[in-house]
Coordinates of C-alpha atoms in Angstrom, one line a residue:
Chain A
X1 CA -15.2 -18.6 19.4
X2 CA -13.2 -20.2 16.1
X3 CA -9.9 -21.3 16.6
X4 CA -7.6 -22.1 13.6
X5 CA -5.0 -24.4 14.1
X6 CA -2.5 -23.7 11.3
X7 CA -0.2 -26.2 10.2
X8 CA 0.8 -25.0 6.6
X9 CA 1.7 -21.6 5.2
X10 CA -0.7 -22.3 2.6
X11 CA -3.4 -21.2 5.0
X12 CA -2.5 -17.6 5.4
X13 CA -2.7 -17.3 1.6
X14 CA -5.7 -19.3 0.9
X15 CA -8.7 -16.7 0.0
X16 CA -11.3 -18.8 1.8
X17 CA -9.5 -19.3 5.0
X18 CA -11.7 -21.9 6.8
X19 CA -15.2 -23.8 6.5
X20 CA -17.0 -20.7 7.6
X21 CA -15.8 -18.5 4.8
X22 CA -17.0 -21.3 2.1
X23 CA -20.5 -21.6 4.1
X24 CA -21.4 -18.1 4.3
X25 CA -20.2 -16.7 1.1
X26 CA -21.8 -20.0 -0.5
X27 CA -25.3 -18.6 1.0
X28 CA -24.4 -15.2 -0.4
X29 CA -23.7 -16.5 -3.8
X30 CA -26.7 -18.8 -3.7
X31 CA -28.9 -15.7 -2.8
X32 CA -27.6 -13.5 -5.4
X33 CA -28.1 -16.3 -8.1
X34 CA -31.7 -17.0 -7.1
X35 CA -32.7 -13.3 -6.5
X36 CA -34.0 -12.7 -10.3
X37 CA -36.4 -15.4 -9.6
X38 CA -37.7 -14.1 -6.1
X39 CA -37.4 -10.2 -6.3
X40 CA -39.3 -7.8 -8.6
X41 CA -37.6 -6.2 -11.7
X42 CA -37.2 -3.1 -10.0
X43 CA -35.1 -4.5 -7.3
X44 CA -33.1 -6.5 -9.7
X45 CA -32.3 -3.5 -11.7
X46 CA -31.2 -1.6 -8.5
X47 CA -28.9 -4.6 -7.5
X48 CA -27.3 -4.5 -11.0
X49 CA -26.6 -0.9 -10.2
X50 CA -24.8 -1.8 -6.7
X51 CA -22.6 -4.2 -8.7
X52 CA -21.4 -1.8 -11.2
X53 CA -20.9 0.7 -8.3
X54 CA -18.9 -2.0 -6.6
X55 CA -16.8 -3.1 -9.6
X56 CA -16.0 0.8 -9.9
X57 CA -15.4 0.8 -5.8
X58 CA -12.8 -2.0 -6.2
X59 CA -11.2 0.1 -9.1
X60 CA -11.1 3.1 -6.8
X61 CA -9.9 1.2 -3.8
X62 CA -6.8 0.0 -5.3
X63 CA -5.2 3.7 -6.0
X64 CA -6.9 5.3 -2.8
X65 CA -7.2 2.4 0.1
X66 CA -3.8 0.5 -1.1
X67 CA -1.8 2.6 -2.9
X68 CA -2.4 5.9 -1.1
X69 CA -3.3 8.1 -4.1
X70 CA -6.4 9.7 -3.6
X71 CA -8.0 10.2 -6.7
X72 CA -10.6 12.7 -7.3
X73 CA -10.8 12.0 -11.2
X74 CA -12.5 8.4 -11.4
X75 CA -15.5 9.5 -13.2
X76 CA -13.1 10.0 -16.2
X77 CA -12.5 6.3 -16.3
X78 CA -16.1 5.6 -15.9
X79 CA -16.7 8.0 -18.9
X80 CA -13.8 6.5 -21.1
X81 CA -15.1 2.8 -20.7
X82 CA -18.8 3.9 -21.3
X83 CA -18.1 5.9 -24.7
X84 CA -15.5 3.3 -25.7
X85 CA -17.8 0.6 -25.2
X86 CA -21.1 2.2 -26.9
X87 CA -18.5 3.5 -29.7
X88 CA -17.3 -0.1 -30.5
X89 CA -20.7 -1.6 -30.2
X90 CA -22.2 0.8 -32.7
X91 CA -19.0 -0.2 -35.0
X92 CA -20.4 -3.8 -34.7
X93 CA -17.8 -5.5 -32.4
X94 CA -19.0 -8.3 -30.2
X95 CA -20.1 -7.2 -27.0
X96 CA -17.0 -9.2 -24.9
X97 CA -14.4 -7.7 -27.4
X98 CA -15.9 -4.4 -27.0
X99 CA -16.0 -4.1 -23.1
X100 CA -12.5 -5.7 -23.1
X101 CA -11.3 -3.1 -25.2
X102 CA -13.0 -0.2 -23.4
X103 CA -11.6 -1.4 -20.1
X104 CA -7.9 -1.8 -22.1
X105 CA -8.3 1.9 -23.1
X106 CA -9.2 2.9 -19.6
X107 CA -6.0 1.0 -18.4
X108 CA -3.7 2.7 -21.1
X109 CA -5.0 6.2 -20.2
X110 CA -4.6 5.4 -16.4
X111 CA -1.1 4.4 -17.0
X112 CA -0.3 7.6 -19.2
X113 CA -1.8 9.9 -16.9
X114 CA 0.1 8.6 -14.1
X115 CA 3.2 9.5 -15.5
X116 CA 3.0 13.1 -14.9
X117 CA 1.3 12.4 -11.3
X118 CA 3.9 10.3 -10.0
X119 CA 5.7 12.4 -8.2
X120 CA 2.7 14.0 -6.4
X121 CA 1.0 13.1 -3.0
X122 CA -1.9 14.1 -1.0
X123 CA -3.9 16.8 -1.9
X124 CA -2.0 18.1 -4.8
X125 CA -2.2 14.5 -6.4
X126 CA -6.2 14.8 -5.8
X127 CA -6.3 18.3 -7.5
X128 CA -4.4 17.0 -10.3
X129 CA -6.8 14.0 -10.9
X130 CA -9.5 16.3 -10.8
X131 CA -7.9 18.3 -13.2
X132 CA -7.6 15.2 -15.9
X133 CA -11.4 14.4 -15.1
X134 CA -12.4 17.8 -16.3
X135 CA -10.1 17.7 -19.4
X136 CA -11.7 14.2 -20.0
X137 CA -15.2 15.5 -19.7
X138 CA -14.5 18.6 -22.2
X139 CA -12.8 16.4 -24.9
X140 CA -16.1 14.0 -24.9
X141 CA -18.1 17.1 -25.0
X142 CA -16.1 18.2 -28.1
X143 CA -15.3 15.2 -30.2
X144 CA -18.5 15.0 -31.7
X145 CA -17.5 12.5 -34.5
X146 CA -17.0 9.5 -31.8
X147 CA -19.0 10.8 -28.8
X148 CA -21.7 12.8 -30.1
X149 CA -20.6 15.8 -28.3
X150 CA -23.3 17.4 -26.0
X151 CA -26.1 15.7 -27.9
X152 CA -25.0 12.5 -26.5
X153 CA -25.2 8.9 -28.1
X154 CA -27.5 6.0 -27.5
X155 CA -26.0 2.5 -26.4
X156 CA -27.0 -0.6 -28.2
X157 CA -28.1 -3.7 -26.1
X158 CA -25.0 -6.1 -25.6
X159 CA -25.2 -9.2 -27.7
X160 CA -23.5 -12.4 -26.7
X161 CA -23.3 -15.0 -29.1
X162 CA -26.3 -13.6 -31.1
X163 CA -28.2 -13.6 -27.9
X164 CA -29.6 -10.3 -27.0
X165 CA -29.3 -9.2 -23.5
X166 CA -32.5 -7.1 -23.3
X167 CA -33.9 -8.0 -20.2
X168 CA -33.3 -6.9 -16.7
X169 CA -32.1 -10.2 -15.3
X170 CA -29.9 -10.7 -18.1
X171 CA -28.0 -7.7 -17.4
X172 CA -28.1 -8.6 -13.7
X173 CA -26.3 -11.6 -14.3
X174 CA -23.8 -10.0 -16.5
X175 CA -22.9 -7.5 -14.1
X176 CA -22.7 -10.3 -11.2
X177 CA -20.3 -12.1 -13.5
X178 CA -17.8 -9.3 -14.1
X179 CA -18.0 -8.4 -10.4
X180 CA -17.2 -11.5 -9.3
X181 CA -14.2 -11.8 -11.9
X182 CA -13.1 -8.3 -10.7
X183 CA -13.4 -9.3 -7.0
X184 CA -11.2 -12.3 -7.7
X185 CA -8.6 -10.3 -9.5
X186 CA -8.4 -7.7 -6.8
X187 CA -8.1 -10.3 -3.9
X188 CA -5.2 -11.9 -5.8
X189 CA -3.7 -8.5 -6.2
X190 CA -3.8 -7.5 -2.6
X191 CA -2.2 -10.9 -1.5
X192 CA 0.6 -10.8 -4.1
X193 CA 3.8 -9.3 -4.5
X194 CA 2.3 -6.2 -6.0
X195 CA -0.5 -5.6 -3.7
X196 CA 2.1 -5.6 -1.3
X197 CA 4.5 -3.0 -2.9
X198 CA 1.3 -0.9 -3.3
X199 CA 0.7 -0.9 0.7
X200 CA 4.1 0.2 1.2
X201 CA 4.1 2.9 -1.0
X202 CA 1.0 3.8 0.9
X203 CA 2.5 3.8 4.7
X204 CA 6.0 5.2 3.8
X205 CA 7.4 6.1 0.1
X206 CA 11.0 6.2 1.5
X207 CA 11.2 2.8 3.2
X208 CA 9.2 1.2 0.0
X209 CA 12.3 2.6 -2.2
X210 CA 14.8 1.4 0.3
X211 CA 13.0 -2.2 0.0
X212 CA 13.7 -2.0 -3.9
X213 CA 10.2 -1.2 -4.7
X214 CA 10.3 1.3 -8.1
X215 CA 7.8 3.9 -7.0
X216 CA 6.9 5.2 -10.5
X217 CA 6.6 1.8 -12.1
X218 CA 4.0 0.5 -9.1
X219 CA 2.0 3.8 -9.0
X220 CA 1.6 3.4 -12.8
X221 CA 0.5 -0.3 -12.3
X222 CA -2.0 0.8 -9.7
X223 CA -3.6 3.4 -11.7
X224 CA -3.3 1.6 -14.9
X225 CA -5.3 -1.5 -13.1
X226 CA -7.7 0.9 -11.2
X227 CA -8.5 2.2 -14.8
X228 CA -9.1 -1.3 -16.2
X229 CA -11.4 -1.9 -13.5
X230 CA -13.2 1.6 -13.4
X231 CA -13.5 1.3 -17.3
X232 CA -15.3 -2.0 -17.2
X233 CA -17.9 -0.5 -14.8
X234 CA -18.3 2.6 -16.9
X235 CA -19.0 0.0 -19.8
X236 CA -21.9 -1.6 -17.9
X237 CA -23.0 1.8 -16.7
X238 CA -23.3 2.7 -20.4
X239 CA -26.0 0.0 -20.9
X240 CA -27.8 0.9 -17.8
X241 CA -27.9 4.6 -18.8
X242 CA -28.5 3.4 -22.2
X243 CA -28.2 7.0 -23.5
X244 CA -24.9 8.7 -22.7
X245 CA -24.2 12.4 -22.1
X246 CA -21.1 14.1 -20.9
X247 CA -22.8 15.6 -17.9
X248 CA -23.4 12.1 -16.6
X249 CA -19.9 11.9 -15.8
X250 CA -19.1 15.2 -14.2
X251 CA -17.2 15.2 -10.8
X252 CA -20.1 14.6 -8.8
X253 CA -19.6 11.0 -9.9
X254 CA -16.0 11.2 -9.0
X255 CA -17.2 12.5 -5.2
X256 CA -19.7 9.7 -5.4
X257 CA -17.1 7.1 -6.0
X258 CA -14.7 8.5 -3.5
X259 CA -17.3 8.6 -0.9
X260 CA -18.1 5.2 -1.5
X261 CA -14.7 4.0 -0.8
X262 CA -14.3 6.0 2.3
X263 CA -17.5 5.3 3.8
X264 CA -17.1 1.4 2.9
X265 CA -13.6 1.6 5.0
X266 CA -10.4 2.2 3.0
X267 CA -7.7 -0.3 2.5
X268 CA -10.1 -3.3 2.4
X269 CA -11.7 -5.1 -0.4
X270 CA -14.9 -5.5 1.7
X271 CA -15.0 -1.7 1.9
X272 CA -15.6 -1.2 -1.8
X273 CA -18.8 -3.8 -1.8
X274 CA -20.0 -2.3 1.8
X275 CA -19.7 1.2 0.2
X276 CA -21.3 0.4 -3.2
X277 CA -24.7 -1.0 -1.2
X278 CA -24.4 1.8 0.9
X279 CA -24.3 4.3 -2.0
X280 CA -26.8 2.3 -4.1
X281 CA -29.4 1.8 -1.3
X282 CA -29.1 5.4 0.1
X283 CA -31.0 7.4 -2.7
X284 CA -33.8 4.8 -2.2
X285 CA -34.1 5.0 1.4
X286 CA -34.2 8.9 1.2
X287 CA -36.5 8.5 -1.6
X288 CA -39.2 6.4 0.7
X289 CA -38.3 8.5 3.4
X290 CA -39.3 11.6 1.8
X291 CA -43.1 10.5 1.9
X292 CA -42.9 10.3 5.6
X293 CA -41.3 13.7 6.2
X294 CA -43.3 17.0 6.5
X295 CA -42.9 18.5 3.3
X296 CA -40.8 21.5 4.6
X297 CA -38.0 19.1 5.0
X298 CA -38.7 16.2 2.6
X299 CA -39.0 18.6 -0.8
X300 CA -36.1 20.8 0.7
X301 CA -33.6 21.2 -2.3
X302 CA -30.3 19.5 -2.1
X303 CA -31.4 16.8 0.6
X304 CA -29.6 13.9 -1.0
X305 CA -26.0 15.3 -1.3
X306 CA -26.4 17.3 1.9
X307 CA -27.2 13.9 3.5
X308 CA -24.5 12.5 1.7
X309 CA -21.8 14.9 3.0
X310 CA -23.0 14.7 6.8
X311 CA -22.9 10.8 6.8
X312 CA -19.3 11.1 5.1
X313 CA -18.1 13.6 7.7
X314 CA -19.7 11.5 10.6
X315 CA -18.0 8.6 9.5
X316 CA -14.5 10.2 9.1
X317 CA -15.1 11.5 12.8
X318 CA -16.5 8.3 14.5
X319 CA -15.3 5.7 12.2
X320 CA -12.4 5.9 10.0
X321 CA -12.6 2.5 9.2
X322 CA -15.9 2.9 7.5
X323 CA -18.6 0.4 7.2
X324 CA -15.7 -2.5 7.3
X325 CA -14.7 -1.3 10.5
X326 CA -18.3 -1.8 11.9
X327 CA -18.5 -5.0 10.3
X328 CA -15.3 -6.3 12.1
X329 CA -16.5 -5.0 15.5
X330 CA -19.9 -6.8 14.7
X331 CA -18.3 -9.9 14.1
X332 CA -16.1 -9.8 17.0
X333 CA -18.9 -9.0 19.4
X334 CA -20.5 -12.4 18.5
X335 CA -17.1 -14.1 18.5
X336 CA -16.3 -13.0 21.9
X337 CA -19.6 -13.2 23.2
X338 CA -20.4 -12.7 26.1
X339 CA -16.8 -11.2 26.8
X340 CA -16.7 -8.2 24.4
X341 CA -15.1 -5.5 25.4
X342 CA -15.7 -2.0 24.2
X343 CA -12.3 -0.6 24.6
X344 CA -10.6 -3.6 22.4
X345 CA -10.6 -1.1 19.5
X346 CA -9.9 2.2 21.4
X347 CA -6.5 2.6 20.3
X348 CA -7.2 1.7 16.8
X349 CA -8.8 4.7 15.6
X350 CA -6.2 6.1 13.0
X351 CA -6.4 7.3 9.8
X352 CA -4.3 6.0 6.3
X353 CA -1.8 8.4 4.8
X354 CA -4.6 9.1 2.2
X355 CA -6.8 10.5 4.4
X356 CA -4.5 13.1 6.0
X357 CA -3.8 16.3 4.2
X358 CA 0.0 16.3 3.2
Chain B
X1 CA 39.5 -6.0 -3.8
X2 CA 37.7 -3.4 -1.2
X3 CA 34.4 -4.3 0.0
X4 CA 32.8 -1.1 0.4
X5 CA 34.7 2.1 -0.1
X6 CA 33.7 5.8 0.1
X7 CA 36.0 8.3 -1.7
X8 CA 35.9 12.1 -0.8
X9 CA 32.3 12.3 -0.7
X10 CA 30.8 15.4 -0.1
X11 CA 27.2 17.0 -0.3
X12 CA 26.0 20.6 -0.3
X13 CA 22.4 21.9 0.7
X14 CA 22.5 25.3 -0.5
X15 CA 25.6 27.0 0.8
X16 CA 25.9 24.6 3.8
X17 CA 28.2 21.6 3.2
X18 CA 26.9 18.7 5.4
X19 CA 29.4 16.2 4.4
X20 CA 32.9 17.3 3.5
X21 CA 35.5 14.9 1.6
X22 CA 34.8 12.0 4.0
X23 CA 36.7 8.9 2.9
X24 CA 36.4 5.5 4.7
X25 CA 36.8 1.8 3.8
X26 CA 35.1 -1.2 5.1
X27 CA 35.9 -4.6 5.2
X28 CA 33.9 -7.9 4.2
X29 CA 32.6 -9.4 7.6
X30 CA 33.2 -6.3 10.0
X31 CA 31.2 -3.9 12.2
X32 CA 31.9 -0.3 10.9
X33 CA 30.6 2.3 13.3
X34 CA 29.9 6.2 12.5
X35 CA 30.1 8.4 15.8
X36 CA 29.8 11.8 16.0
X37 CA 27.5 14.7 17.9
X38 CA 24.1 15.8 16.8
X39 CA 24.2 17.4 13.5
X40 CA 27.5 15.9 12.3
X41 CA 26.5 14.3 9.1
X42 CA 26.0 10.9 10.3
X43 CA 22.5 9.9 8.9
X44 CA 23.5 12.1 5.7
X45 CA 26.1 9.7 4.8
X46 CA 23.6 6.8 5.1
X47 CA 21.3 8.6 2.9
X48 CA 24.0 9.3 0.5
X49 CA 24.9 5.5 0.5
X50 CA 21.3 4.5 0.1
X51 CA 21.1 7.1 -2.8
X52 CA 18.1 9.3 -1.2
X53 CA 20.8 12.2 -1.8
X54 CA 22.8 12.7 -4.7
X55 CA 26.6 13.3 -4.0
X56 CA 27.9 16.8 -4.8
X57 CA 31.5 15.3 -5.0
X58 CA 33.1 11.9 -4.6
X59 CA 32.5 8.2 -5.6
X60 CA 31.2 5.3 -3.7
X61 CA 32.1 1.9 -4.7
X62 CA 30.5 -1.5 -3.5
X63 CA 32.3 -4.9 -4.2
X64 CA 34.3 -3.0 -7.0
X65 CA 31.4 -1.5 -8.6
X66 CA 30.6 2.2 -8.7
X67 CA 27.3 2.8 -7.0
X68 CA 27.7 6.6 -7.0
X69 CA 24.4 6.9 -9.5
X70 CA 22.4 3.6 -9.1
X71 CA 18.8 4.4 -8.6
X72 CA 17.6 4.4 -5.1
X73 CA 15.3 1.5 -5.5
X74 CA 17.9 -0.7 -6.8
X75 CA 20.6 -0.5 -4.0
X76 CA 19.0 -3.0 -2.0
X77 CA 19.5 -5.1 -5.1
X78 CA 23.1 -4.8 -5.0
X79 CA 23.2 -6.3 -1.4
X80 CA 22.8 -3.2 0.8
X81 CA 20.0 -2.7 3.4
X82 CA 19.2 -0.2 5.8
X83 CA 17.0 0.7 8.8
X84 CA 15.9 4.3 9.5
X85 CA 16.5 6.3 12.6
X86 CA 12.7 7.3 12.9
X87 CA 11.5 3.6 12.2
X88 CA 9.9 3.7 8.8
X89 CA 7.7 0.8 8.8
X90 CA 4.2 0.1 7.1
X91 CA 2.0 1.2 10.1
X92 CA -0.9 -0.6 8.7
X93 CA 0.3 -3.9 7.9
X94 CA 1.2 -7.0 10.1
X95 CA 4.7 -7.8 11.2
X96 CA 4.7 -10.6 8.7
X97 CA 3.4 -8.5 5.8
X98 CA 6.2 -5.8 6.7
X99 CA 8.9 -8.8 6.5
X100 CA 7.4 -10.0 3.3
X101 CA 7.8 -6.7 1.7
X102 CA 11.3 -7.1 2.5
X103 CA 11.5 -10.0 0.5
X104 CA 10.5 -7.8 -2.6
X105 CA 13.6 -8.0 -4.6
X106 CA 13.3 -11.6 -4.6
X107 CA 9.7 -11.8 -5.9
X108 CA 9.9 -12.4 -9.4
X109 CA 6.5 -12.5 -10.5
X110 CA 4.8 -10.4 -13.3
X111 CA 2.0 -8.4 -13.0
X112 CA -0.4 -10.9 -14.8
X113 CA 0.5 -13.6 -12.6
X114 CA 0.0 -11.4 -9.5
X115 CA -3.7 -10.9 -10.9
X116 CA -4.6 -14.6 -11.3
X117 CA -2.3 -15.9 -8.5
X118 CA -1.0 -18.6 -10.6
X119 CA 0.4 -21.3 -9.2
X120 CA 3.7 -20.5 -10.0
X121 CA 3.3 -17.6 -7.8
X122 CA 1.9 -19.5 -4.9
X123 CA 4.7 -21.8 -5.0
X124 CA 7.4 -18.5 -4.7
X125 CA 5.2 -16.9 -2.1
X126 CA 5.5 -19.9 0.3
X127 CA 9.2 -20.1 -0.3
X128 CA 9.6 -16.2 0.7
X129 CA 7.3 -17.2 3.6
X130 CA 9.6 -20.0 4.8
X131 CA 12.5 -17.3 4.4
X132 CA 10.7 -14.8 6.5
X133 CA 10.1 -17.3 9.0
X134 CA 13.7 -17.9 9.4
X135 CA 14.1 -14.2 10.1
X136 CA 11.4 -14.5 12.7
X137 CA 12.9 -16.9 14.5
X138 CA 16.6 -15.5 14.5
X139 CA 14.9 -12.1 15.9
X140 CA 12.6 -14.0 18.3
X141 CA 9.3 -12.2 16.5
X142 CA 6.9 -15.2 17.0
X143 CA 4.7 -13.7 19.5
X144 CA 4.2 -10.6 17.1
X145 CA 3.8 -12.5 13.8
X146 CA 0.2 -11.5 12.9
X147 CA 0.2 -8.1 14.9
X148 CA -0.3 -4.7 13.3
X149 CA 2.7 -2.6 13.5
X150 CA 0.8 0.6 14.9
X151 CA -0.3 -1.5 18.0
X152 CA 3.4 -2.5 18.8
X153 CA 5.7 -1.0 21.2
X154 CA 8.7 1.2 19.9
X155 CA 11.3 -1.5 20.9
X156 CA 9.7 -4.3 19.1
X157 CA 9.2 -2.1 16.0
X158 CA 12.8 -1.3 16.1
X159 CA 13.3 -5.1 15.8
X160 CA 11.2 -5.6 13.2
X161 CA 12.7 -2.9 11.0
X162 CA 15.8 -5.0 11.6
X163 CA 14.1 -8.0 10.4
X164 CA 12.6 -6.3 7.5
X165 CA 16.3 -5.3 6.0
X166 CA 17.6 -8.7 7.0
X167 CA 14.5 -10.3 4.6
X168 CA 16.4 -8.8 2.0
X169 CA 19.4 -11.2 2.0
X170 CA 21.9 -8.1 2.3
X171 CA 25.5 -8.3 2.1
X172 CA 25.9 -5.0 3.7
X173 CA 23.5 -3.6 6.4
X174 CA 23.1 0.0 7.1
X175 CA 21.7 0.6 10.8
X176 CA 20.8 3.9 11.8
X177 CA 20.9 4.2 15.3
X178 CA 19.7 0.6 16.3
X179 CA 19.7 1.2 19.9
X180 CA 18.3 4.8 20.3
X181 CA 14.8 4.4 22.5
X182 CA 15.5 1.1 23.5
X183 CA 16.2 0.1 27.5
X184 CA 19.4 -1.5 28.9
X185 CA 17.9 -5.2 28.0
X186 CA 16.9 -4.5 24.8
X187 CA 20.4 -2.6 24.0
X188 CA 21.9 -6.0 25.3
X189 CA 19.9 -7.9 22.9
X190 CA 20.7 -5.6 20.3
X191 CA 24.5 -6.1 20.6
X192 CA 24.0 -9.5 20.4
X193 CA 22.1 -9.9 17.5
X194 CA 24.6 -7.5 15.9
X195 CA 27.4 -9.8 16.8
X196 CA 25.3 -12.8 15.3
X197 CA 24.4 -10.9 12.3
X198 CA 28.0 -10.4 11.6
X199 CA 29.3 -14.1 12.9
X200 CA 26.3 -16.2 11.7
X201 CA 24.9 -14.9 8.8
X202 CA 28.2 -13.3 7.5
X203 CA 26.5 -9.7 6.8
X204 CA 28.9 -6.7 7.3
X205 CA 27.3 -3.9 9.3
X206 CA 28.0 -0.2 8.9
X207 CA 26.2 1.7 12.0
X208 CA 25.5 4.9 13.3
X209 CA 25.0 4.9 17.2
X210 CA 25.4 7.0 20.1
X211 CA 25.5 4.4 22.9
X212 CA 29.2 4.0 23.5
X213 CA 28.9 0.7 25.2
X214 CA 27.5 -0.7 22.5
X215 CA 29.7 1.0 19.9
X216 CA 32.6 -0.6 21.8
X217 CA 31.1 -4.4 22.4
X218 CA 30.2 -4.5 18.7
X219 CA 32.7 -2.6 16.5
X220 CA 35.6 -3.6 14.8
X221 CA 36.2 0.1 13.4
X222 CA 35.0 3.5 14.2
X223 CA 34.8 6.5 12.2
X224 CA 34.1 9.8 14.2
X225 CA 32.9 12.8 12.6
X226 CA 31.6 16.3 13.1
X227 CA 30.7 19.2 11.1
X228 CA 31.0 16.8 8.1
X229 CA 34.6 16.2 8.5
X230 CA 36.7 12.9 9.9
X231 CA 37.7 13.7 13.2
X232 CA 39.2 10.2 13.9
X233 CA 39.5 6.8 12.2
X234 CA 40.6 3.7 14.1
X235 CA 39.7 0.8 16.7
X236 CA 37.3 1.7 19.1
X237 CA 39.3 2.3 21.9
X238 CA 41.8 4.5 19.9
X239 CA 39.2 6.6 18.7
X240 CA 37.5 6.9 22.1
X241 CA 40.7 8.4 23.4
X242 CA 41.5 10.7 20.6
X243 CA 41.8 14.7 22.0
X244 CA 39.9 15.7 19.1
X245 CA 36.8 13.5 19.7
X246 CA 36.7 13.9 23.3
X247 CA 36.8 17.7 22.5
X248 CA 33.9 17.4 20.2
X249 CA 31.7 15.5 22.9
X250 CA 32.9 17.0 26.0
X251 CA 34.2 20.7 24.9
X252 CA 37.5 22.1 25.6
X253 CA 39.5 22.2 29.0
X254 CA 40.2 26.0 29.7
X255 CA 42.4 27.1 32.4
X256 CA 40.4 29.3 34.7

């Protein structure tokens, strides 16, 4: 068991708290960097997809996990980011500016939509955000001059400094770089005064207000930055799909994103990443399992969404902290070995306010 | 100059007048206590001062500034911090985190510097941490620093909430039943702390409290209210002996 002797307040602020962090995350980063040289193209493509999900997950984690605003409409931000990026690339705008603009538009939409939604909480907020997503989907379907309407639009390859990113491993590194940048910002946000204000709003609006936190401003900030991250994810998603149609961003995507943060573990940055890995891998596992199952079960229509639903319910009942909660227990088991007690977490099965129906 | 002044404050909820033309002054550096039976309107007065409710009539001034229409989140900027009767802490955060939120009004950072955690922000964060540690030392919370609120016993939560209010560096502290739910020892500690807050930190206190022993130990001035009206106003002893107050608490003597 590692005992950290604290001699400076800086140790509580640092992201990499001790050498163990540097060692393990260093190994992880190294593995991710050499992955394209080792793994086949299919796996690299799937990993890039997981990175995109993780970016969107980090975006969604900020309002849902930290500020306590349950959003059922994040597919809309993905859509806005995707279409904006595709449109700007068509206009010949360089990739980095285009993806940044896509994020920025999504940021502004996030800020604007929170203005009418800022007084709502719980299930009312969720339904209002769902309505927002449906409106965005309709606008995309009808704004033919920009989005190509229901016919859809194609997405050009990203070009960076005259270098066309047309192979899978190019795209893999692009997604990894953006994920790392977003991750860094999200971690900073959580340890900064804004992140604290978000958590305060989640846990008690009345006392957040009495501590001088302007509820409206911070809710808007939270949703806007979430829009920015999710918009970036959407822009990358556009390249992954390579052809955009409105039904790629229907509300099932919103549900999938929400499930990602719930299964990953609400209120933690780890949770977004774990959730993305889970949601990215599960369809593959199901596809492989199908071959071994009897046809009556394996070919059953709706097997995938059904399983997603069951897993989500099981997590909410047995592990409200999600995969991150499991991870913490797993780590503690080895930290305390052989003295781990099962009862350590017995009292801690609580729900965040986001999860309760208000 | 009066420090804090409430003039004829009244509030209506539908047809019910919960607070009816209550006036009082609080002098700087004193502990002012509001007592009264349940439902008398004590907490409502607190909620009026911290601007959670809008006044129907009347005026509140703090350091000669009219604060009747200040937005709720700016009250603490003026130097008025409060605690809640039923504890409103941030449950899924640590004690340290809760106290740091108390420093929120002193955090001058932009959203941009938050996202990139610029060196200027790091310096400010260390400064806030130092201030928070002062409060931790003052209230003996060292042992609980990194514990989640949801794992703490009630008595400690009460103290953390007091600590969070102190972290805002207020001039006036509103304590809503600081001793409710505390045992005898903890109540004793609370009375010492309130005294220290007044004498060492120079913070004035307005308190709502039912525990008469605590009230008479720490208060300089007591206001008794019932049904939203003032019953008595004066030194703790005078108020305790006031026949109207005795009647409100114990009922009337009737010859049978």
